[in-house]
Short mmCIF file of C-alpha atoms in Angstrom, two decimals:
data_model
loop_
_atom_site.label_atom_id
_atom_site.label_comp_id
_atom_site.label_asym_id
_atom_site.label_seq_id
_atom_site.Cartn_x
_atom_site.Cartn_y
_atom_site.Cartn_z
CA UNK A 28 95.65 137.57 68.19
CA UNK A 29 93.64 135.95 70.62
CA UNK A 30 95.25 132.56 68.90
CA UNK A 31 98.36 134.15 70.12
CA UNK A 32 96.81 134.81 73.34
CA UNK A 33 95.40 131.20 73.83
CA UNK A 34 98.61 130.04 73.25
CA UNK A 35 100.41 131.80 75.34
CA UNK A 36 97.87 130.82 78.30
CA UNK A 37 98.66 126.88 77.06
CA UNK A 38 102.17 128.04 77.55
CA UNK A 39 101.80 129.40 80.77
CA UNK A 40 101.75 125.78 82.26
CA UNK A 41 104.94 124.90 81.78
CA UNK A 42 106.45 127.95 83.28
CA UNK A 43 108.11 125.55 85.63
CA UNK A 44 109.58 123.13 83.61
CA UNK A 45 113.07 124.63 83.04
CA UNK A 46 113.18 125.48 86.84
CA UNK A 47 117.00 126.23 87.62
CA UNK A 48 118.69 128.01 91.02
CA UNK A 49 120.14 130.38 88.81
CA UNK A 50 117.80 132.17 87.38
CA UNK A 51 114.38 130.35 88.46
CA UNK A 52 111.43 130.95 85.84
CA UNK A 53 113.16 132.40 83.58
CA UNK A 54 113.07 130.25 80.52
CA UNK A 55 109.41 129.29 81.66
CA UNK A 56 108.99 133.36 80.98
CA UNK A 57 110.76 133.77 77.76
CA UNK A 58 108.67 130.15 76.69
CA UNK A 59 105.70 131.80 77.13
CA UNK A 60 106.44 135.16 76.08
CA UNK A 61 108.07 133.68 72.41
CA UNK A 62 105.04 133.48 70.20
CA UNK A 63 103.86 137.32 70.81
CA UNK A 64 107.45 138.37 70.72
CA UNK A 65 107.02 136.62 66.41
CA UNK A 66 104.03 138.52 66.20
CA UNK A 67 105.26 141.94 67.35
CA UNK A 68 108.66 141.78 66.62
CA UNK A 69 108.93 141.85 62.46
CA UNK A 70 112.75 142.71 63.00
CA UNK A 71 115.17 139.65 63.62
CA UNK A 72 117.71 142.06 65.63
CA UNK A 73 114.74 143.80 67.47
CA UNK A 74 113.11 140.43 68.51
CA UNK A 75 116.78 139.05 69.41
CA UNK A 76 117.00 141.88 71.82
CA UNK A 77 113.64 141.38 73.37
CA UNK A 78 114.34 137.97 74.18
CA UNK A 79 117.69 138.48 76.09
CA UNK A 80 115.95 141.11 78.22
CA UNK A 81 113.80 138.48 79.47
CA UNK A 82 116.30 135.85 80.54
CA UNK A 83 117.42 137.45 83.51
CA UNK A 84 115.62 136.08 86.96
CA UNK A 85 112.27 135.83 87.65
CA UNK A 86 110.46 133.99 90.15
CA UNK A 87 106.47 134.14 91.14
CA UNK A 88 103.93 131.59 91.85
CA UNK A 89 103.35 129.76 88.47
CA UNK A 90 99.34 130.26 88.60
CA UNK A 91 99.60 134.32 89.02
CA UNK A 92 102.65 134.35 86.67
CA UNK A 93 99.99 135.46 83.48
CA UNK A 94 99.34 138.95 84.83
CA UNK A 95 103.42 139.49 84.26
CA UNK A 96 103.57 137.86 81.12
CA UNK A 97 100.60 139.63 80.11
CA UNK A 98 101.72 143.49 81.26
CA UNK A 99 105.15 142.83 79.95
CA UNK A 100 103.68 141.96 76.66
CA UNK A 101 101.82 144.99 76.66
CA UNK A 102 104.98 146.86 77.36
CA UNK A 103 106.51 144.89 74.57
CA UNK A 104 103.90 145.59 71.93
CA UNK A 105 103.93 149.42 73.14
CA UNK A 106 108.38 149.04 72.29
CA UNK A 107 107.97 147.74 68.97
CA UNK A 108 104.63 149.79 67.92
CA UNK A 109 107.00 153.27 68.94
CA UNK A 110 109.93 152.00 67.85
CA UNK A 111 111.72 152.71 71.00
CA UNK A 112 115.65 153.29 71.24
CA UNK A 113 117.41 151.74 73.73
CA UNK A 114 118.34 154.44 75.70
CA UNK A 115 114.44 155.26 76.32
CA UNK A 116 113.44 151.88 77.10
CA UNK A 117 111.04 151.71 79.99
CA UNK A 118 112.71 149.26 82.61
CA UNK A 119 111.00 146.34 81.76
CA UNK A 120 112.61 143.81 84.56
CA UNK A 121 112.40 146.09 87.21
CA UNK A 122 108.50 145.97 86.36
CA UNK A 123 108.92 142.39 86.93
CA UNK A 124 110.83 141.91 89.93
CA UNK A 125 108.67 144.18 91.63
CA UNK A 126 104.78 142.68 90.92
CA UNK A 127 106.75 139.35 91.16
CA UNK A 128 107.13 139.26 95.30
CA UNK A 129 103.76 140.67 95.82
CA UNK A 130 102.11 137.99 93.24
CA UNK A 131 103.88 135.35 94.28
CA UNK A 132 102.93 136.00 98.35
CA UNK A 133 99.07 136.27 97.23
CA UNK A 134 99.46 133.20 95.31
CA UNK A 135 100.95 130.92 97.88
CA UNK A 136 98.65 132.34 100.47
CA UNK A 137 95.20 131.86 98.67
CA UNK A 138 96.16 128.54 96.01
CA UNK A 139 98.11 126.49 97.94
CA UNK A 140 97.77 127.79 101.61
CA UNK A 141 94.09 127.61 101.65
CA UNK A 142 92.05 126.61 98.40
CA UNK A 143 94.16 123.11 98.32
CA UNK A 144 93.75 122.06 101.77
CA UNK A 145 90.00 123.24 101.67
CA UNK A 146 89.02 121.24 98.69
CA UNK A 147 90.84 118.24 100.05
CA UNK A 148 88.97 118.53 103.07
CA UNK A 149 85.92 118.34 101.06
CA UNK A 150 87.15 115.55 99.01
CA UNK A 151 88.10 113.48 102.69
CA UNK A 152 84.90 114.88 104.59
CA UNK A 153 83.04 113.12 101.11
CA UNK A 154 85.35 109.57 101.72
CA UNK A 155 84.01 109.74 104.70
CA UNK A 156 80.51 110.30 104.21
CA UNK A 157 80.60 107.65 101.48
CA UNK A 158 82.12 105.33 104.08
CA UNK A 159 79.23 106.24 106.35
CA UNK A 160 76.44 106.00 103.97
CA UNK A 161 77.50 103.34 101.30
CA UNK A 162 79.00 101.16 103.23
CA UNK A 163 79.62 97.74 100.86
CA UNK A 164 78.82 99.78 97.93
CA UNK A 165 82.03 101.92 98.83
CA UNK A 166 84.20 100.22 96.96
CA UNK A 167 82.55 101.05 93.74
CA UNK A 168 81.55 104.07 93.88
CA UNK A 169 84.87 105.09 96.38
CA UNK A 170 86.79 106.14 92.38
CA UNK A 171 84.45 109.32 92.51
CA UNK A 172 86.72 110.56 95.47
CA UNK A 173 89.84 111.66 93.28
CA UNK A 174 88.27 113.22 90.85
CA UNK A 175 85.75 115.38 92.96
CA UNK A 176 89.17 116.96 94.09
CA UNK A 177 90.54 117.05 90.27
CA UNK A 178 87.16 118.45 88.96
CA UNK A 179 86.61 121.21 92.10
CA UNK A 180 90.48 122.49 91.97
CA UNK A 181 90.93 122.85 88.72
CA UNK A 182 87.53 124.21 87.44
CA UNK A 183 88.84 127.44 89.86
CA UNK A 184 92.48 126.51 88.84
CA UNK A 185 91.86 127.08 85.32
CA UNK A 186 89.24 129.79 85.41
CA UNK A 187 91.50 132.07 87.76
CA UNK A 188 94.06 131.59 85.59
CA UNK A 189 92.77 132.46 82.70
CA UNK A 190 91.19 135.65 84.31
CA UNK A 191 94.60 136.32 85.79
CA UNK A 192 96.12 136.80 82.57
CA UNK A 193 92.94 138.69 81.21
CA UNK A 194 93.11 140.84 83.92
CA UNK A 195 97.02 141.62 83.15
CA UNK A 196 96.59 142.61 79.55
CA UNK A 197 93.55 144.87 80.47
CA UNK A 198 94.67 146.71 83.32
CA UNK A 199 98.40 146.40 83.56
CA UNK A 200 99.96 147.61 86.20
CA UNK A 201 96.70 148.46 88.04
CA UNK A 202 95.25 144.63 88.13
CA UNK A 203 97.31 143.60 91.36
CA UNK A 204 94.84 146.24 92.88
CA UNK A 205 92.26 144.43 91.35
CA UNK A 206 93.67 141.27 92.52
CA UNK A 207 93.99 142.82 96.14
CA UNK A 208 90.35 143.46 96.00
CA UNK A 209 89.39 140.18 96.35
CA UNK A 210 90.96 139.71 99.30
CA UNK A 211 87.38 138.56 101.27
CA UNK A 212 87.80 135.27 98.81
CA UNK A 213 90.69 134.24 101.12
CA UNK A 214 88.85 135.22 104.57
CA UNK A 215 85.99 132.96 103.00
CA UNK A 216 87.64 130.16 101.66
CA UNK A 217 89.79 130.08 104.80
CA UNK A 218 86.46 130.18 107.37
CA UNK A 219 84.99 127.46 104.88
CA UNK A 220 87.93 125.39 105.06
CA UNK A 221 88.09 125.49 108.68
CA UNK A 222 84.46 124.76 108.97
CA UNK A 223 84.80 121.73 107.01
CA UNK A 224 87.73 120.05 108.66
CA UNK A 225 85.82 120.15 111.71
CA UNK A 226 82.46 118.90 110.13
CA UNK A 227 84.81 116.03 108.99
CA UNK A 228 86.53 115.05 112.23
CA UNK A 229 83.03 114.90 113.71
CA UNK A 230 81.78 112.51 110.86
CA UNK A 231 85.32 110.70 111.18
CA UNK A 232 84.40 110.38 115.06
CA UNK A 233 80.37 109.39 114.61
CA UNK A 234 81.12 107.27 111.66
CA UNK A 235 84.24 105.08 112.90
CA UNK A 236 83.59 105.60 116.59
CA UNK A 237 86.43 105.58 119.49
CA UNK A 238 88.50 102.44 119.29
CA UNK A 239 87.22 100.43 116.37
CA UNK A 240 88.22 97.03 116.15
CA UNK A 241 89.32 96.75 120.06
CA UNK A 242 92.17 99.38 119.15
CA UNK A 243 93.49 99.52 122.51
CA UNK A 244 92.30 95.97 124.20
CA UNK A 245 93.09 97.04 127.84
CA UNK A 246 91.43 100.12 127.98
CA UNK A 247 88.37 100.62 125.55
CA UNK A 248 87.04 102.69 128.07
CA UNK A 249 89.36 105.55 127.76
CA UNK A 250 90.12 105.59 123.97
CA UNK A 251 87.86 108.53 123.80
CA UNK A 252 90.63 110.08 125.77
CA UNK A 253 93.47 109.00 123.92
CA UNK A 254 92.25 110.12 120.83
CA UNK A 255 92.07 113.33 122.42
CA UNK A 256 94.84 113.17 123.47
CA UNK A 257 96.63 112.44 120.43
CA UNK A 258 94.71 115.52 118.74
CA UNK A 259 95.93 117.73 120.94
CA UNK A 260 99.42 116.37 121.11
CA UNK A 261 99.63 116.40 117.07
CA UNK A 262 98.23 120.18 117.11
CA UNK A 263 101.41 121.16 119.38
CA UNK A 264 103.88 118.87 117.90
CA UNK A 265 102.70 119.97 114.17
CA UNK A 266 102.97 123.39 115.38
CA UNK A 267 107.06 122.89 116.24
CA UNK A 268 107.87 119.89 114.05
CA UNK A 269 106.80 119.23 110.81
CA UNK A 270 104.37 115.86 109.29
CA UNK A 271 107.43 113.53 109.41
CA UNK A 272 108.02 114.23 112.85
CA UNK A 273 104.70 113.71 114.06
CA UNK A 274 104.45 110.31 111.97
CA UNK A 275 107.32 108.91 113.27
CA UNK A 276 106.75 110.03 116.69
CA UNK A 277 102.91 108.35 116.71
CA UNK A 278 104.52 104.92 115.10
CA UNK A 279 107.13 105.08 117.81
CA UNK A 280 104.94 105.57 120.80
CA UNK A 281 102.42 103.12 119.83
CA UNK A 282 105.38 100.34 119.52
CA UNK A 283 106.34 101.35 122.89
CA UNK A 284 102.71 100.92 123.76
CA UNK A 285 102.14 97.81 122.17
CA UNK A 286 105.93 96.51 123.95
CA UNK A 287 104.36 97.39 127.32
CA UNK A 288 101.26 96.01 127.12
CA UNK A 289 99.31 98.53 127.22
CA UNK F 26 94.35 94.74 88.29
CA UNK F 27 97.10 95.73 87.00
CA UNK F 28 100.81 95.25 88.62
CA UNK F 29 102.68 96.12 85.51
CA UNK F 30 105.62 98.05 86.85
CA UNK F 31 106.20 100.21 84.06
CA UNK F 32 102.63 101.12 83.81
CA UNK F 33 102.23 101.94 87.49
CA UNK F 34 105.60 103.60 87.74
CA UNK F 35 104.82 106.04 84.61
CA UNK F 36 101.60 106.96 86.62
CA UNK F 37 103.72 107.75 89.59
CA UNK F 38 106.04 109.98 87.55
CA UNK F 39 103.25 111.72 85.32
CA UNK F 40 101.99 112.69 89.23
CA UNK F 41 105.31 113.44 90.67
CA UNK F 42 106.56 115.48 87.94
CA UNK F 43 102.40 117.72 88.35
CA UNK F 44 104.35 119.42 91.42
CA UNK F 45 107.16 120.99 89.48
CA UNK F 46 107.26 120.36 85.87
CA UNK F 47 103.97 120.75 84.13
CA UNK F 48 100.02 122.28 85.13
CA UNK F 49 100.05 122.42 88.75
CA UNK F 50 96.77 120.72 88.39
CA UNK F 51 97.36 118.87 91.43
CA UNK F 52 97.25 115.09 90.35
CA UNK F 53 100.56 114.86 92.69
CA UNK F 54 98.34 115.21 95.66
CA UNK F 55 97.96 112.11 97.59
CA UNK F 56 94.51 111.92 97.66
CA UNK F 57 94.13 112.20 93.88
CA UNK F 58 97.25 109.52 93.47
CA UNK F 59 97.04 106.66 96.02
CA UNK F 60 93.38 105.74 94.76
CA UNK F 61 94.35 105.74 91.16
CA UNK F 62 96.96 103.47 91.96
CA UNK F 63 94.88 101.54 94.29
CA UNK F 64 91.99 101.17 91.86
CA UNK F 65 94.31 100.44 88.94
CA UNK F 66 95.79 97.40 91.45
CA UNK F 67 92.51 96.30 92.40
CA UNK F 68 92.12 98.03 96.20
CA UNK F 69 91.03 101.37 95.92
CA UNK F 70 89.89 101.13 99.70
CA UNK F 71 93.52 100.98 100.59
CA UNK F 72 94.58 103.72 98.37
CA UNK F 73 92.18 105.94 99.80
CA UNK F 74 92.75 105.61 102.74
CA UNK F 75 96.81 106.12 102.84
CA UNK F 76 95.55 109.16 100.27
CA UNK F 77 93.16 110.43 103.28
CA UNK F 78 96.65 110.04 105.68
CA UNK F 79 99.40 110.92 103.65
CA UNK F 80 97.08 114.82 102.48
CA UNK F 81 96.60 115.00 106.10
CA UNK F 82 99.71 114.82 107.24
CA UNK F 83 101.54 116.48 104.96
CA UNK F 84 99.19 119.27 104.09
CA UNK F 85 101.64 121.93 103.84
CA UNK F 86 104.31 120.29 101.85
CA UNK F 87 104.22 122.05 98.67
CA UNK F 88 106.99 123.91 96.56
CA UNK F 89 107.18 127.57 97.30
CA UNK F 90 109.44 129.84 95.86
CA UNK F 91 112.98 127.72 96.19
CA UNK F 92 112.50 125.68 98.58
CA UNK F 93 112.20 121.60 97.42
CA UNK F 94 109.74 119.97 100.26
CA UNK F 95 109.53 115.99 100.13
CA UNK F 96 108.16 114.40 97.56
CA UNK F 97 104.62 113.62 98.77
CA UNK F 98 102.97 111.89 95.62
CA UNK F 99 106.08 108.97 95.67
CA UNK F 100 105.17 107.97 99.11
CA UNK F 101 101.38 107.45 98.40
CA UNK F 102 102.40 105.93 95.29
CA UNK F 103 105.16 103.37 96.46
CA UNK F 104 103.39 102.16 99.80
CA UNK F 105 100.29 101.88 98.03
CA UNK F 106 102.01 99.90 95.35
CA UNK F 107 103.69 97.90 97.97
CA UNK F 108 100.73 96.87 100.23
CA UNK F 109 98.69 96.04 97.19
CA UNK F 110 101.26 93.38 95.81
CA UNK F 111 101.87 91.83 99.18
CA UNK F 112 98.69 92.36 101.74
CA UNK F 113 95.40 93.61 99.40
CA UNK F 114 92.89 94.09 102.55
CA UNK F 115 95.60 94.12 104.84
CA UNK F 116 95.19 97.40 106.15
CA UNK F 117 97.00 97.83 108.95
CA UNK F 118 100.68 97.02 106.60
CA UNK F 119 100.25 100.52 104.80
CA UNK F 120 101.96 102.52 107.99
CA UNK F 121 104.88 99.68 107.02
CA UNK F 122 104.66 101.06 103.38
CA UNK F 123 104.66 104.90 104.59
CA UNK F 124 107.55 104.21 106.98
CA UNK F 125 109.53 102.84 103.71
CA UNK F 126 108.14 105.03 101.49
CA UNK F 127 109.56 108.04 103.50
CA UNK F 128 113.31 107.20 103.17
CA UNK F 129 112.47 106.98 98.81
CA UNK F 130 110.50 110.26 99.17
CA UNK F 131 114.06 111.78 100.46
CA UNK F 132 116.06 110.56 98.40
CA UNK F 133 113.94 111.35 95.40
CA UNK F 134 114.26 115.37 96.95
CA UNK F 135 118.16 114.90 96.76
CA UNK F 136 117.75 113.71 92.86
CA UNK F 137 115.31 116.42 92.31
CA UNK F 138 117.66 119.43 93.83
CA UNK F 139 120.55 117.71 91.32
CA UNK F 140 118.16 117.79 87.98
CA UNK F 141 117.16 121.49 89.21
CA UNK F 142 120.98 122.39 88.76
CA UNK F 143 121.08 120.48 85.72
CA UNK F 144 118.40 122.71 84.61
CA UNK F 145 120.61 125.37 84.33
CA UNK F 146 122.90 124.01 81.93
CA UNK F 147 119.99 123.68 79.62
CA UNK F 148 118.98 127.23 80.30
CA UNK F 149 122.64 128.48 79.32
CA UNK F 150 122.20 126.15 75.92
CA UNK F 151 119.40 128.32 75.20
CA UNK F 152 120.86 131.35 76.24
CA UNK F 153 123.43 130.72 73.72
CA UNK F 154 120.75 129.43 71.00
CA UNK F 155 119.04 132.68 71.53
CA UNK F 156 122.29 134.71 71.41
CA UNK F 157 123.03 133.00 68.18
CA UNK F 158 119.21 133.22 66.75
CA UNK F 159 118.79 129.75 66.98
CA UNK F 160 115.03 130.32 68.57
CA UNK F 161 113.88 126.75 68.13
CA UNK F 162 116.32 125.84 71.35
CA UNK F 163 113.51 127.33 73.99
CA UNK F 164 110.65 124.95 72.66
CA UNK F 165 113.14 122.50 72.52
CA UNK F 166 115.04 123.57 75.49
CA UNK F 167 111.41 123.11 77.69
CA UNK F 168 110.65 119.91 76.20
CA UNK F 169 113.53 118.30 76.88
CA UNK F 170 113.66 119.66 80.18
CA UNK F 171 109.96 118.41 81.18
CA UNK F 172 111.29 114.98 79.18
CA UNK F 173 113.75 115.07 81.64
CA UNK F 174 112.09 115.45 84.61
CA UNK F 175 109.46 112.43 83.77
CA UNK F 176 112.16 110.04 82.71
CA UNK F 177 113.92 110.89 86.55
CA UNK F 178 110.76 110.16 88.02
CA UNK F 179 109.91 107.27 86.09
CA UNK F 180 112.87 105.48 86.21
CA UNK F 181 113.06 106.32 90.26
CA UNK F 182 109.58 104.71 91.01
CA UNK F 183 110.91 101.60 89.11
CA UNK F 184 114.19 101.44 91.16
CA UNK F 185 112.20 101.83 94.20
CA UNK F 186 109.19 99.80 93.91
CA UNK F 187 111.35 96.89 92.79
CA UNK F 188 114.14 97.54 95.45
CA UNK F 189 110.81 98.13 98.16
CA UNK F 190 109.57 95.54 97.08
CA UNK F 191 112.47 92.99 97.93
CA UNK F 192 113.11 95.31 100.98
CA UNK F 193 109.33 95.00 102.32
CA UNK F 194 108.78 91.64 101.46
CA UNK F 195 112.25 90.60 103.53
CA UNK F 196 111.61 92.81 106.38
CA UNK F 197 108.16 92.23 106.96
CA UNK F 198 108.45 88.27 108.29
CA UNK F 199 110.93 89.39 110.79
CA UNK F 200 109.00 91.53 112.39
CA UNK F 201 107.83 90.73 116.38
CA UNK F 202 104.40 90.51 116.91
CA UNK F 203 104.67 93.95 119.41
CA UNK F 204 105.63 95.75 116.43
CA UNK F 205 102.97 94.91 114.38
CA UNK F 206 100.00 95.67 117.09
CA UNK F 207 102.00 99.08 117.06
CA UNK F 208 101.66 99.42 113.77
CA UNK F 209 98.05 98.27 114.12
CA UNK F 210 97.45 101.08 116.86
CA UNK F 211 99.25 103.53 114.70
CA UNK F 212 96.65 102.79 111.64
CA UNK F 213 94.11 104.08 113.77
CA UNK F 214 95.69 107.25 115.83
CA UNK F 215 97.36 108.33 111.93
CA UNK F 216 93.85 109.95 110.68
CA UNK F 217 93.43 112.05 114.09
CA UNK F 218 96.92 113.25 114.00
CA UNK F 219 96.31 114.15 110.77
CA UNK F 220 93.15 116.01 111.80
CA UNK F 221 95.69 118.03 114.25
CA UNK F 222 98.11 118.95 111.74
CA UNK F 223 94.61 120.15 109.47
CA UNK F 224 94.08 122.58 112.29
CA UNK F 225 97.02 123.36 112.62
CA UNK F 226 97.64 124.47 109.06
CA UNK F 227 94.05 127.10 109.69
CA UNK F 228 95.82 128.35 112.48
CA UNK F 229 96.03 132.22 111.48
CA UNK F 230 91.91 132.09 110.79
CA UNK F 231 90.86 134.51 113.19
CA UNK F 232 88.03 132.81 115.48
CA UNK F 233 85.52 135.75 117.62
CA UNK F 234 85.95 135.57 121.35
CA UNK F 235 88.89 133.35 120.47
CA UNK F 236 92.25 135.24 121.74
CA UNK F 237 94.56 133.72 118.38
CA UNK F 238 98.51 133.48 119.46
CA UNK F 239 99.55 133.71 116.00
CA UNK F 240 98.78 137.71 116.15
CA UNK F 241 99.65 138.44 119.17
#
């Protein structure tokens, strides 16, 4: 059975490959579950019924899908062993739909909303730190930065994916309560992310200073004020518009300032 | 130093496919793919700087639910490629690279939406296969979906790299002096704007003694 679980874990990386607007991750879900159903259902008709049962709409966070897959696998095993008739089948799809929403919210908030920005900022901090410390040797060591990001993120990501699937197999429907008891990790990561971001900003100023290479030749003394205004304005712009608007606004403002000779 | 467009487009396609198609190992993030392309083209410091700027400005751009955000890996891959190809070491010209790469990323988003609609057909093909007992179609369908995803990103990267090179090299000499000076100013201000974006991203963190409007 360990071999089947390992195959399911590897297949869980492909849950969004056939993502479609009609039923979203349904084919990815069936793809993960297939080795398990091959093992537990020896009767071809029962296996077909089980596969068709899971072809409906399904969408959750890709990292969190392991819990739902594991719970459904447990249920399917029970159905196969007890030889349950169609009339007495538990509502598997209802369980899937009820769990998918909260798990998606948890996953989006923790992994994509907090962990990834935090680890991005650890690598950006390291990048600025390398520039400050290494000077000329920076080019040689610079390739370490992307690998710091990938290794740090994936150590957490792959371990979490594995643990989440294991949790589903062990605790079943109760696993969502186990997961929500780790809420302190979210708060911890968010605080550390903010601290690292501010530390990176301070390090950026101490490394590059204000007005590097005579950025604004006509008012060198006020470069610090310009930086401050840009920082505050970008927070305000980001709160109402997106990154693209911010990017083009800064470029247009800079071109206008150059045109006016400021 | 590699200037083989096919090889670089393949790396770009793999990075771009990571957003949805497989894994979500985050090799799609600019902080990874821009330095890798920069390293392959012989200018890692430009790649790192592009990666840092694009990562910070588009820190929230990740597909959540059914949303399809702008493809940030393509922005970083394309802008690094163009800058390293024409302006090795001239970092200010990165801004022009990113300006040109954003419309391409928008165009790719439309292609991505088309691809996701096409996946519905693959899904129905698999469904019919299951109904008629052809279970091999599940594996074949997923492999086909992955292949098509990488293929469309690969072909788009080749198209964008070639067309972008032509646009980039024809626009740049015609730019007036004050525009280039504006790019130079923007090059130094862009990381600061990125930091602003990041501070906004952490808006929901409750700070003691700080009245947080997000929870008001």
